[in-house]
mmCIF file of C-alpha atoms in Angstrom:
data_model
loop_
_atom_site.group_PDB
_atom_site.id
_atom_site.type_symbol
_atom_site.label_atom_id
_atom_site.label_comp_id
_atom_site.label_asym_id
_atom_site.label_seq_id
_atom_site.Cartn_x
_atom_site.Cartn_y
_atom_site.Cartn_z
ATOM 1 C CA UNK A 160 -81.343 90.044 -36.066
ATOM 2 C CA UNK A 161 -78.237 91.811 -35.782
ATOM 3 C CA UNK A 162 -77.513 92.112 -39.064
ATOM 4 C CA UNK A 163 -81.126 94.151 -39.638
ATOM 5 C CA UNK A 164 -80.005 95.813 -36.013
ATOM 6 C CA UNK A 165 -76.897 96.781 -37.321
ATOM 7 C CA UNK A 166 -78.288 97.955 -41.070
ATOM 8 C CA UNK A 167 -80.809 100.372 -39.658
ATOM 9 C CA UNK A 168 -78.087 101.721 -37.469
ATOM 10 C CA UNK A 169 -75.312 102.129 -40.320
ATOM 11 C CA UNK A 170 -78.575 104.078 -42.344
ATOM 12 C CA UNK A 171 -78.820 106.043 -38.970
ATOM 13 C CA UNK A 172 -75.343 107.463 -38.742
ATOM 14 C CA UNK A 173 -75.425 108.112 -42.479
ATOM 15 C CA UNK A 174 -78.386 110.568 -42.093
ATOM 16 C CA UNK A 175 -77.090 112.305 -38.702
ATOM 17 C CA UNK A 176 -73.761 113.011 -40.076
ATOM 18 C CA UNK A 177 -74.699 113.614 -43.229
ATOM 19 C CA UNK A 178 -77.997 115.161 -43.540
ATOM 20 C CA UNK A 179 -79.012 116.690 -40.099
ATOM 21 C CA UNK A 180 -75.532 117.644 -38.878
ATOM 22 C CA UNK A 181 -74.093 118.236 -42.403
ATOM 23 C CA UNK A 182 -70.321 117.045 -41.624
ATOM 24 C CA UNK A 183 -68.319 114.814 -43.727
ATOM 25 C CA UNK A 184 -66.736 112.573 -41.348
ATOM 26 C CA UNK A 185 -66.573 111.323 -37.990
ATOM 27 C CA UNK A 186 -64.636 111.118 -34.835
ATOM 28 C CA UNK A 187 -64.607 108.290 -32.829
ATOM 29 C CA UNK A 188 -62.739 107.592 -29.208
ATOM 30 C CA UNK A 189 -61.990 104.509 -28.527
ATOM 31 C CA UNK A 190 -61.482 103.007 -24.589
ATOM 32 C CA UNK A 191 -60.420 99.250 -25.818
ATOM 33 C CA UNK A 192 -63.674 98.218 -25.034
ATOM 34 C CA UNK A 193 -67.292 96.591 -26.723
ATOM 35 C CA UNK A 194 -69.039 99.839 -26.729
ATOM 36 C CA UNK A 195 -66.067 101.988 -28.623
ATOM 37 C CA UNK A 196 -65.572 99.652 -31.146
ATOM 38 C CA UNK A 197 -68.915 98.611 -32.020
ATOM 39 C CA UNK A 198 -69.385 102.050 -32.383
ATOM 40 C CA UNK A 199 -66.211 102.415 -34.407
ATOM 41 C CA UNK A 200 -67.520 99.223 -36.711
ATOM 42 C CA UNK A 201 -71.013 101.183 -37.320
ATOM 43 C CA UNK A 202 -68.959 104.439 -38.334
ATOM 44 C CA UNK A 203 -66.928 103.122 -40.995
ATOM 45 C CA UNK A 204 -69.602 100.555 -42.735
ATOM 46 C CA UNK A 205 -71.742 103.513 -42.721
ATOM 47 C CA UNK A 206 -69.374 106.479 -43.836
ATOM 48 C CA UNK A 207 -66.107 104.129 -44.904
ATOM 49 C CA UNK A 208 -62.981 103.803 -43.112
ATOM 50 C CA UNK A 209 -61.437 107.368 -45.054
ATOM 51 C CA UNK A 210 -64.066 108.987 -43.094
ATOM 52 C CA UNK A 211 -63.643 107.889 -39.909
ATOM 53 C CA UNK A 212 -61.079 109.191 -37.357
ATOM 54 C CA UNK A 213 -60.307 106.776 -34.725
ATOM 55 C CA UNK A 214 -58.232 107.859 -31.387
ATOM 56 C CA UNK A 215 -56.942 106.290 -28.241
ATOM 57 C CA UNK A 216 -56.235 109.303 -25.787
ATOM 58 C CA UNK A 217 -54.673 107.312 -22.207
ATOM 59 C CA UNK A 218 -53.564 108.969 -19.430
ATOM 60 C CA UNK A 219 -50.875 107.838 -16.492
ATOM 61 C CA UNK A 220 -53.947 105.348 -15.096
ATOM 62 C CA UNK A 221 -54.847 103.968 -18.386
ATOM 63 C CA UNK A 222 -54.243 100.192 -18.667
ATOM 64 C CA UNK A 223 -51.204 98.955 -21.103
ATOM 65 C CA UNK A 224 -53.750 96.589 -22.035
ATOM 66 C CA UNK A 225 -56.279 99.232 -23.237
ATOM 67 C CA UNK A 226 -54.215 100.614 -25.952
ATOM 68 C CA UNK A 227 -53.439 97.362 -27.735
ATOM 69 C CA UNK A 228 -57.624 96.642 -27.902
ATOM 70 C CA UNK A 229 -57.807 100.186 -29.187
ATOM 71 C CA UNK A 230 -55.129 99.534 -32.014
ATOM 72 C CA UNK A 231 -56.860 95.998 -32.925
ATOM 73 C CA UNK A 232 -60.357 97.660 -33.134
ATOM 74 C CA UNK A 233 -59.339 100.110 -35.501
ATOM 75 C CA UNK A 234 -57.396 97.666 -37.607
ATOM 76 C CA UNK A 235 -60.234 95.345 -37.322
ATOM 77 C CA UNK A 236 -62.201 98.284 -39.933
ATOM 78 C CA UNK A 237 -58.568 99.149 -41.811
ATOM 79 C CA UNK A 238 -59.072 102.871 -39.709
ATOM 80 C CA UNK A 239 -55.737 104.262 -38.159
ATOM 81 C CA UNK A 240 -55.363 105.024 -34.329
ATOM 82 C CA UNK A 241 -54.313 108.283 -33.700
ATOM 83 C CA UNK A 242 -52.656 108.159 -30.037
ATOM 84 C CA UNK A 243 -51.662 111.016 -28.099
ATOM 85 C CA UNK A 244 -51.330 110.868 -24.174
ATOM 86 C CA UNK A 245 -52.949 113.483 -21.934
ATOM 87 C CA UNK A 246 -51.308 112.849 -18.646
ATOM 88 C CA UNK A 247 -49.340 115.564 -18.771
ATOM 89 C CA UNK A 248 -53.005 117.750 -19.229
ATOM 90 C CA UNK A 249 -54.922 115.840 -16.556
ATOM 91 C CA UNK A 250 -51.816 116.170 -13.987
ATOM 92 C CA UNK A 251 -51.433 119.998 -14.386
ATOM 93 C CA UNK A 252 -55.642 120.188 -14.361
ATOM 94 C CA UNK A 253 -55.538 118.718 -11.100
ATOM 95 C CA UNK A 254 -52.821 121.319 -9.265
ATOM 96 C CA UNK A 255 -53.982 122.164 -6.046
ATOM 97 C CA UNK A 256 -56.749 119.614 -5.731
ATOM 98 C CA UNK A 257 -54.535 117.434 -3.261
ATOM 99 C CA UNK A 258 -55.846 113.836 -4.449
ATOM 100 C CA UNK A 259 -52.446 112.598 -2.532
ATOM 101 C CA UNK A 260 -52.742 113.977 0.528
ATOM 102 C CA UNK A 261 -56.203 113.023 0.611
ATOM 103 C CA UNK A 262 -54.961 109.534 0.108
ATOM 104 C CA UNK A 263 -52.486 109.330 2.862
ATOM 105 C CA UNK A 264 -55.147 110.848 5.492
ATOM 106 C CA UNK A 265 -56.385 107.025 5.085
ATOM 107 C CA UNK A 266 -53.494 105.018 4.025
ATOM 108 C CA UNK A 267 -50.049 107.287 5.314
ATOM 109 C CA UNK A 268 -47.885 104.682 3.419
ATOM 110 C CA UNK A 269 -49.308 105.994 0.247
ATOM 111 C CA UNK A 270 -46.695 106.742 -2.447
ATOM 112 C CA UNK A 271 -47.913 107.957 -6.092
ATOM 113 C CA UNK A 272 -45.589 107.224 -7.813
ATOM 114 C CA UNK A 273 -45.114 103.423 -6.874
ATOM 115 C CA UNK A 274 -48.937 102.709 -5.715
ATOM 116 C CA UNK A 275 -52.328 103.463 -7.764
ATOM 117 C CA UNK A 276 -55.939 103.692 -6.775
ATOM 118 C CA UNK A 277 -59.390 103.637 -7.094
ATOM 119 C CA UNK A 278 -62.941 104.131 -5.726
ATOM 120 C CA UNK A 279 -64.873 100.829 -5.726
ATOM 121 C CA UNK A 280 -69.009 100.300 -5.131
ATOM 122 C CA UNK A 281 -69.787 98.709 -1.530
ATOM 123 C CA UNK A 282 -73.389 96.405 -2.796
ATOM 124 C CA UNK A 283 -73.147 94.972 0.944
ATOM 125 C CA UNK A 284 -72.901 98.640 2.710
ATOM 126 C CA UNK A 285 -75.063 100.120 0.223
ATOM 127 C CA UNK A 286 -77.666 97.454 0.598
ATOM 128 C CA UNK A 287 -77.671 98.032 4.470
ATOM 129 C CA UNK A 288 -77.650 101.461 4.332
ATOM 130 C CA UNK A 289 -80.044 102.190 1.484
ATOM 131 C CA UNK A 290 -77.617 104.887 -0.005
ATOM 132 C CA UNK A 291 -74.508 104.395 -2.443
ATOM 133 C CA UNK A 292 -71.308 103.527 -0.358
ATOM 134 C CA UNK A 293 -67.787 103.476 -2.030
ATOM 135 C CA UNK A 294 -64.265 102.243 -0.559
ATOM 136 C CA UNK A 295 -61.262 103.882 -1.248
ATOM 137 C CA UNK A 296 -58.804 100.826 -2.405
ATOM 138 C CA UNK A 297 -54.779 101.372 -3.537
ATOM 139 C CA UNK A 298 -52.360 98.761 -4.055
ATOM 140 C CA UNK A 299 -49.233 98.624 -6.751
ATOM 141 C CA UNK A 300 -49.893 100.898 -9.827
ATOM 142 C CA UNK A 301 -51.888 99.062 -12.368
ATOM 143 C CA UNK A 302 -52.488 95.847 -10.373
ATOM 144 C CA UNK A 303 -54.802 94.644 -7.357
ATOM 145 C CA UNK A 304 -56.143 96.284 -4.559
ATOM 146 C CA UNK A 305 -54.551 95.373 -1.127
ATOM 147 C CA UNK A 306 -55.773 97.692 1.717
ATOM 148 C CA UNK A 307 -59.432 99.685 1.711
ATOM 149 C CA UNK A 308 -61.246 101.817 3.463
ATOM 150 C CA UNK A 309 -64.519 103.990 3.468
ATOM 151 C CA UNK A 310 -64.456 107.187 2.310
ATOM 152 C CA UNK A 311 -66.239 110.272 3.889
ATOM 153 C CA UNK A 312 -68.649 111.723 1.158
ATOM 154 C CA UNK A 313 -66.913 114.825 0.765
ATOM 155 C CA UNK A 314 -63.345 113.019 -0.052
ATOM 156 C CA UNK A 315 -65.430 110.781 -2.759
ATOM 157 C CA UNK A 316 -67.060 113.959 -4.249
ATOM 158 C CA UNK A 317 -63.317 115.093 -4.184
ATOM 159 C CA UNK A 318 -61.694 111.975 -6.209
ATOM 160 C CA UNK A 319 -65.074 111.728 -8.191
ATOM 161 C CA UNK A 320 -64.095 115.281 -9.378
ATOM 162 C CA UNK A 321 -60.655 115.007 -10.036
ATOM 163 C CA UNK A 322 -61.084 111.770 -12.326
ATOM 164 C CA UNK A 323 -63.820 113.466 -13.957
ATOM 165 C CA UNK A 324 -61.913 116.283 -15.478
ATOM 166 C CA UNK A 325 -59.918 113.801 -17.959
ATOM 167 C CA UNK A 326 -63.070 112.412 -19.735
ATOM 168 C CA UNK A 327 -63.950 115.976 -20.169
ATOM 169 C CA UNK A 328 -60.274 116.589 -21.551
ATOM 170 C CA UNK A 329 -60.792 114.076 -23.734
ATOM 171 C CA UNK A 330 -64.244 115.150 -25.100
ATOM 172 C CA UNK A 331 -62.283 118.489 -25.737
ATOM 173 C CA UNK A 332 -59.867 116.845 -27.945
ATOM 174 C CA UNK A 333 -61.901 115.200 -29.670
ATOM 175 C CA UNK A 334 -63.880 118.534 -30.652
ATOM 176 C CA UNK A 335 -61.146 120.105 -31.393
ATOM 177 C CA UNK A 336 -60.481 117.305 -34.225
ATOM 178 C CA UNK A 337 -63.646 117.047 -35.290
ATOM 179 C CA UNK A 338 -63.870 120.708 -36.167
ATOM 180 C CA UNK A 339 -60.356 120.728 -38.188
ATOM 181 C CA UNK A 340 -61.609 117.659 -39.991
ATOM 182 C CA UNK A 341 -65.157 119.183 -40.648
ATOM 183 C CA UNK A 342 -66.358 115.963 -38.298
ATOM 184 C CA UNK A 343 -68.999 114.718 -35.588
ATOM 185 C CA UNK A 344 -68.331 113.455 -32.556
ATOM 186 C CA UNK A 345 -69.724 109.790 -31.772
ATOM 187 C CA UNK A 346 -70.445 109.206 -29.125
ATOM 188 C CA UNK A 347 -69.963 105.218 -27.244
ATOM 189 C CA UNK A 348 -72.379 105.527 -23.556
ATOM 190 C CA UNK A 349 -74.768 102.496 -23.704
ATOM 191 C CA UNK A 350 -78.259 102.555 -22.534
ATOM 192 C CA UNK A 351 -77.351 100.948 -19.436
ATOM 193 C CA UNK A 352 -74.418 103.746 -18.842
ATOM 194 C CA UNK A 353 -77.306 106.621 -19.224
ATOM 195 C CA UNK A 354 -79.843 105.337 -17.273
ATOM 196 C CA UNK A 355 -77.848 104.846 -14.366
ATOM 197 C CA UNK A 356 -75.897 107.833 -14.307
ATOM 198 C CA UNK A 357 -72.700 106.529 -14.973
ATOM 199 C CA UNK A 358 -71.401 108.927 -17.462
ATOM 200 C CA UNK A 359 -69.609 112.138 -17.153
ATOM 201 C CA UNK A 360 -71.685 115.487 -17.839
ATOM 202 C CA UNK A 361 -69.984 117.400 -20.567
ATOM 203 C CA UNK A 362 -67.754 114.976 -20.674
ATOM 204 C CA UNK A 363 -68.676 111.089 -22.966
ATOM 205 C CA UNK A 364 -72.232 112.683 -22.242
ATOM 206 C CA UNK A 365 -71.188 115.521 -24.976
ATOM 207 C CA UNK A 366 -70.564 114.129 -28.236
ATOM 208 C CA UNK A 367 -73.109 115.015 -31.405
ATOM 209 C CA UNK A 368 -74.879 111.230 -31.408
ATOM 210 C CA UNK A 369 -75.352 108.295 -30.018
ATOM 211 C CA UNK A 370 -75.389 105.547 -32.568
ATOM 212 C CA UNK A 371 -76.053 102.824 -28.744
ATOM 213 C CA UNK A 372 -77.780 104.718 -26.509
ATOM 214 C CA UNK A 373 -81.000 102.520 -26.689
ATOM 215 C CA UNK A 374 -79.279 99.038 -26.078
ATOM 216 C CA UNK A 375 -78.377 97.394 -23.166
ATOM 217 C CA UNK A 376 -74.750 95.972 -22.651
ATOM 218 C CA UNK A 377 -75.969 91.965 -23.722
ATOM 219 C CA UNK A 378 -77.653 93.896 -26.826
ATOM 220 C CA UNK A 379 -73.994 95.584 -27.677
ATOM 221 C CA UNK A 380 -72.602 92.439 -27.060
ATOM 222 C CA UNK A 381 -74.953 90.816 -29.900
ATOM 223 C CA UNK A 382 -74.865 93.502 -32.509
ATOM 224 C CA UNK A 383 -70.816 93.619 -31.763
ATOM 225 C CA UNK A 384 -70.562 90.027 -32.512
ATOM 226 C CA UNK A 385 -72.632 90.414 -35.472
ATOM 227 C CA UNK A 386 -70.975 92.985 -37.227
ATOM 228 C CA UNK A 387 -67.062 91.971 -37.134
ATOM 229 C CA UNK A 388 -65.964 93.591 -33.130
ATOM 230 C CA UNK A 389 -63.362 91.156 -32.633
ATOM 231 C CA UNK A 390 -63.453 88.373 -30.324
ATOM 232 C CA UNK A 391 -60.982 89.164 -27.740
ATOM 233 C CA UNK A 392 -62.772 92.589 -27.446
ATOM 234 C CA UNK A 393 -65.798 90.679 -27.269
ATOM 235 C CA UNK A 394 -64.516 88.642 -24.461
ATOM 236 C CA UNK A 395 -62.600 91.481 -22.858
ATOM 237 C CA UNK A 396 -64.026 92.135 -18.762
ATOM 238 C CA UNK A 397 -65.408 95.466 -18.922
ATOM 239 C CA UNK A 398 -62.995 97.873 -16.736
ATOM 240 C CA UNK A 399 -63.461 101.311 -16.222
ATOM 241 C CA UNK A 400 -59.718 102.249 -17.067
ATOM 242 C CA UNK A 401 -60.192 104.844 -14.671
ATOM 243 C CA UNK A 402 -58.485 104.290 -12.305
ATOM 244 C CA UNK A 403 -54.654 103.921 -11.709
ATOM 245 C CA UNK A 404 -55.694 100.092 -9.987
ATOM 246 C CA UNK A 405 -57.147 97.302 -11.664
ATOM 247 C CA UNK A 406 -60.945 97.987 -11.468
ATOM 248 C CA UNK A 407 -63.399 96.465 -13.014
ATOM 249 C CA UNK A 408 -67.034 97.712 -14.057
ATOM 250 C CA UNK A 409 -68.705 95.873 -11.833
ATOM 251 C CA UNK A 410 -66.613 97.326 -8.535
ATOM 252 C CA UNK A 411 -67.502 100.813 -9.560
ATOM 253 C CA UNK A 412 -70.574 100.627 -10.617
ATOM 254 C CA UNK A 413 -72.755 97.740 -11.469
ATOM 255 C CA UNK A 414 -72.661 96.507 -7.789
ATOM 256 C CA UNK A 415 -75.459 94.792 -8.433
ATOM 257 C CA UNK A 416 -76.865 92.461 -11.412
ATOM 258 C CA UNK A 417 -76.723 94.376 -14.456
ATOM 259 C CA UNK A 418 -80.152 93.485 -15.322
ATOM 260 C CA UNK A 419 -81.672 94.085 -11.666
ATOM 261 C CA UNK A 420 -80.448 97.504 -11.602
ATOM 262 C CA UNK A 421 -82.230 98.264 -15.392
ATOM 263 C CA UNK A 422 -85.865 97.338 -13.688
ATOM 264 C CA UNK A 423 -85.161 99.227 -10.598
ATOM 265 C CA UNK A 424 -84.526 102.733 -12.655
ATOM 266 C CA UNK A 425 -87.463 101.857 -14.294
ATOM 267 C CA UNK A 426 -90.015 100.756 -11.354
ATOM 268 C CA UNK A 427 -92.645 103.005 -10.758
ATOM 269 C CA UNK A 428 -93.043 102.599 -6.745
ATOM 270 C CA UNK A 429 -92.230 100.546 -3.684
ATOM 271 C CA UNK A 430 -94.340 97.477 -4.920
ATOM 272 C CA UNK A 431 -92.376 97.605 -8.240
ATOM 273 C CA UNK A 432 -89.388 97.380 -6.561
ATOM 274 C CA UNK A 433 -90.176 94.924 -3.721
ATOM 275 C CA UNK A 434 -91.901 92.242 -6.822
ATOM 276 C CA UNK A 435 -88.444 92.872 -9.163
ATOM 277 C CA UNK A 436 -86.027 92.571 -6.234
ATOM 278 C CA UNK A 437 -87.931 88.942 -4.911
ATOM 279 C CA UNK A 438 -87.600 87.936 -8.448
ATOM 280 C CA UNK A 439 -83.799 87.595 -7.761
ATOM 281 C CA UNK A 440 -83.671 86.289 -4.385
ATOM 282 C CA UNK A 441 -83.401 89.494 -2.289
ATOM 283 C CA UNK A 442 -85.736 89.553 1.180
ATOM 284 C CA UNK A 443 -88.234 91.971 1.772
ATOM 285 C CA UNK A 444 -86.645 93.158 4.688
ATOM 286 C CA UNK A 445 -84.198 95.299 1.493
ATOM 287 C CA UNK A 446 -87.155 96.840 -0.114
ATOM 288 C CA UNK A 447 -86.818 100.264 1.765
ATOM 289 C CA UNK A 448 -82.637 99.691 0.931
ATOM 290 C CA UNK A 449 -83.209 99.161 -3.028
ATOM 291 C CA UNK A 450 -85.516 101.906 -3.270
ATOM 292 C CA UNK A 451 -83.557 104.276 -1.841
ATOM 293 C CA UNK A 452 -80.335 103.217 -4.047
ATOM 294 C CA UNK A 453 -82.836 103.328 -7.080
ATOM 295 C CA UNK A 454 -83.773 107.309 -5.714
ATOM 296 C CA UNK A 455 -79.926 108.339 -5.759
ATOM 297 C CA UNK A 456 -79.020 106.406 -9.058
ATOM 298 C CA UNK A 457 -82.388 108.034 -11.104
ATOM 299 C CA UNK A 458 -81.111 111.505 -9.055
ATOM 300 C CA UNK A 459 -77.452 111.201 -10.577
ATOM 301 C CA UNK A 460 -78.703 110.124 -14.059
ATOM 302 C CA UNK A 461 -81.207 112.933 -13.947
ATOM 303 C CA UNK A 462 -78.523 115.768 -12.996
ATOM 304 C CA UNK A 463 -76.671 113.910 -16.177
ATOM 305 C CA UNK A 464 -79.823 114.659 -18.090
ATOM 306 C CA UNK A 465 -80.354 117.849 -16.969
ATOM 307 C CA UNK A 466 -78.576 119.644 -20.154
ATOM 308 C CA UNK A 467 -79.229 117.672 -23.212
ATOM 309 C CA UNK A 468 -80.972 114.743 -24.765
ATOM 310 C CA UNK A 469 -78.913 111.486 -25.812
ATOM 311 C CA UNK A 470 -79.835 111.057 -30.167
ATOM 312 C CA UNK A 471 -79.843 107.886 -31.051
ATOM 313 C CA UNK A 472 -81.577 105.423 -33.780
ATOM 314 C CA UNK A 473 -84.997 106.274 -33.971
ATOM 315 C CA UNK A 474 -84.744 109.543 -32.020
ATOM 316 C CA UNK A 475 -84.881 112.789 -33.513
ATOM 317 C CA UNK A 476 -81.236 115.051 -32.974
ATOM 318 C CA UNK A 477 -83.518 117.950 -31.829
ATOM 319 C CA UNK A 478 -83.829 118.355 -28.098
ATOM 320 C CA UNK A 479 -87.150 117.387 -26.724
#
């Protein structure tokens, strides 16, 4: 199966690059995680590695770790990694937004340049509360969290903001190569990532296609495996690399099962929600909780929306 997956896919990003957005190559960035680099695999087995432009673009939060999955997926396809650090962009972007002040009004010990940080998904909070709550957690740069504590919602909004601007940086960069090199931009957000709301608008929301869009992370996962990703990319815990702590996806975002979260964006009403939540243990007493953390996830994914479509296999480039 994910060989004829991965064969319609390849014949997919021939004819979006080649015939509907007449480029000659493409750009790829790549995070050091499944979703880059399957995308990266699809890319070159459907234009060849000469055509591909692969790029790792970290900032002073990016994991060591991160760049040395980047540089084995592209050698994995025989594609160089083009590396070039933006912290010095992101840092002079962020003048005057006060991120560590902001900090120490929580934790006063705060230092940035010895401790990092990040915003982490409350499921217990959230699920009492019926809305979204996040933590704000810091500990030494690049390792675990050691204190937290809950964030008013106009200091998230603030640190939401601030680590938004570098995916949009990096978008930036990437169009800027991809018009030198006569390219398109590839885009790596999974179906999961879109439906939920948890990319960045104008920012991985903005490249020319999608070649993943429609799968789910398991079905990445398969088609990865099938086509050559390697297997410690494979096996790699998905992390936001975000983040100047050690975060993984499922503290930011994915709170809850993966899989729960998929049929609650897509549940039509209360009854939907309160027959899909009993299906994995929850108590009706959290029906009114989960449906109003579906409302705010289907609210951010529809503000994400809002300005384009998402092409991908079997979905026509034009907007709707």
């Amino acid at each position: 199966m994910a060989t004829e997956e991965a064969a319609r896919r390849i014949d997919w990003i021939q004819f979006a690059v080649r015939r509907q957005l007449h480029r000659s190559c493409a750009v790829v960035q790549l995070s050091g995680g499944i979703d880059s680099a399957t995308v990266l695999h699809l890319a070159v087995a459907a234009l060849g590695p000469e055509n591909v432009h692969a790029y790792y673009l970290p900032d002073g939060a990016s994991s060591p770790d991160s760049r040395n999955y980047a540089q084995l997926a592209a050698e994995s396809v025989g594609c160089p990694l083009s590396v070039s650090d933006i912290t010095t962009i992101v840092e002079s972007s962020q003048v005057g937004m006060g991120i560590t002040d902001l900090i120490k009004r929580y934790f006063t010990a705060f230092d940035a340049t010895e401790h990092g940080y990040s915003l982490n998904f409350n499921p217990q909070e959230s699920l009492r509360l019926g809305v979204p709550v996040y933590i704000l957690s810091i500990g030494l740069r690049n390792g675990e969290p050691v204190e937290s504590a809950t964030l008013k919602s106009e200091d998230i909004r603030t640190i939401v903001a601030s680590q938004n601007v570098k995916q949009r940086i990096r978008m930036s960069i990437a169009y800027r190569q991809a018009e030198q090199l006569h390219g398109a931009v590839l885009g790596c957000s999974n179906r999961d990532e879109i439906a939920l709301g948890f990319v960045v608008k104008h920012g991985d929301d903005a490249a020319d296609i999608y070649p993943i869009a429609d799968l789910d992370k398991d079905s990445v996962v398969t088609l990865g495996s099938g086509i050559g990703v390697p297997r410690e990319i494979i096996n790699r815990i998905p992390t936001t690399d975000t983040y100047s702590l050690e975060q993984p996806q499922t503290s930011y975002y994915y709170g809850f099962d993966r899989a729960l979260m998929n049929e609650l964006v897509n549940a039509k009403n209360s009854y939907d929600v309160a027959a899909i939540i009993e299906r994995y243990g929850y108590g009706k007493d959290t029906v009114a909780a989960f449906s109003g953390l579906t409302n705010a996830w289907k609210r951010t994914a529809m503000y994400n929306h809002s300005r384009l479509t998402y092409p991908y296999p079997g979905k026509s480039h034009e907007k709707d």
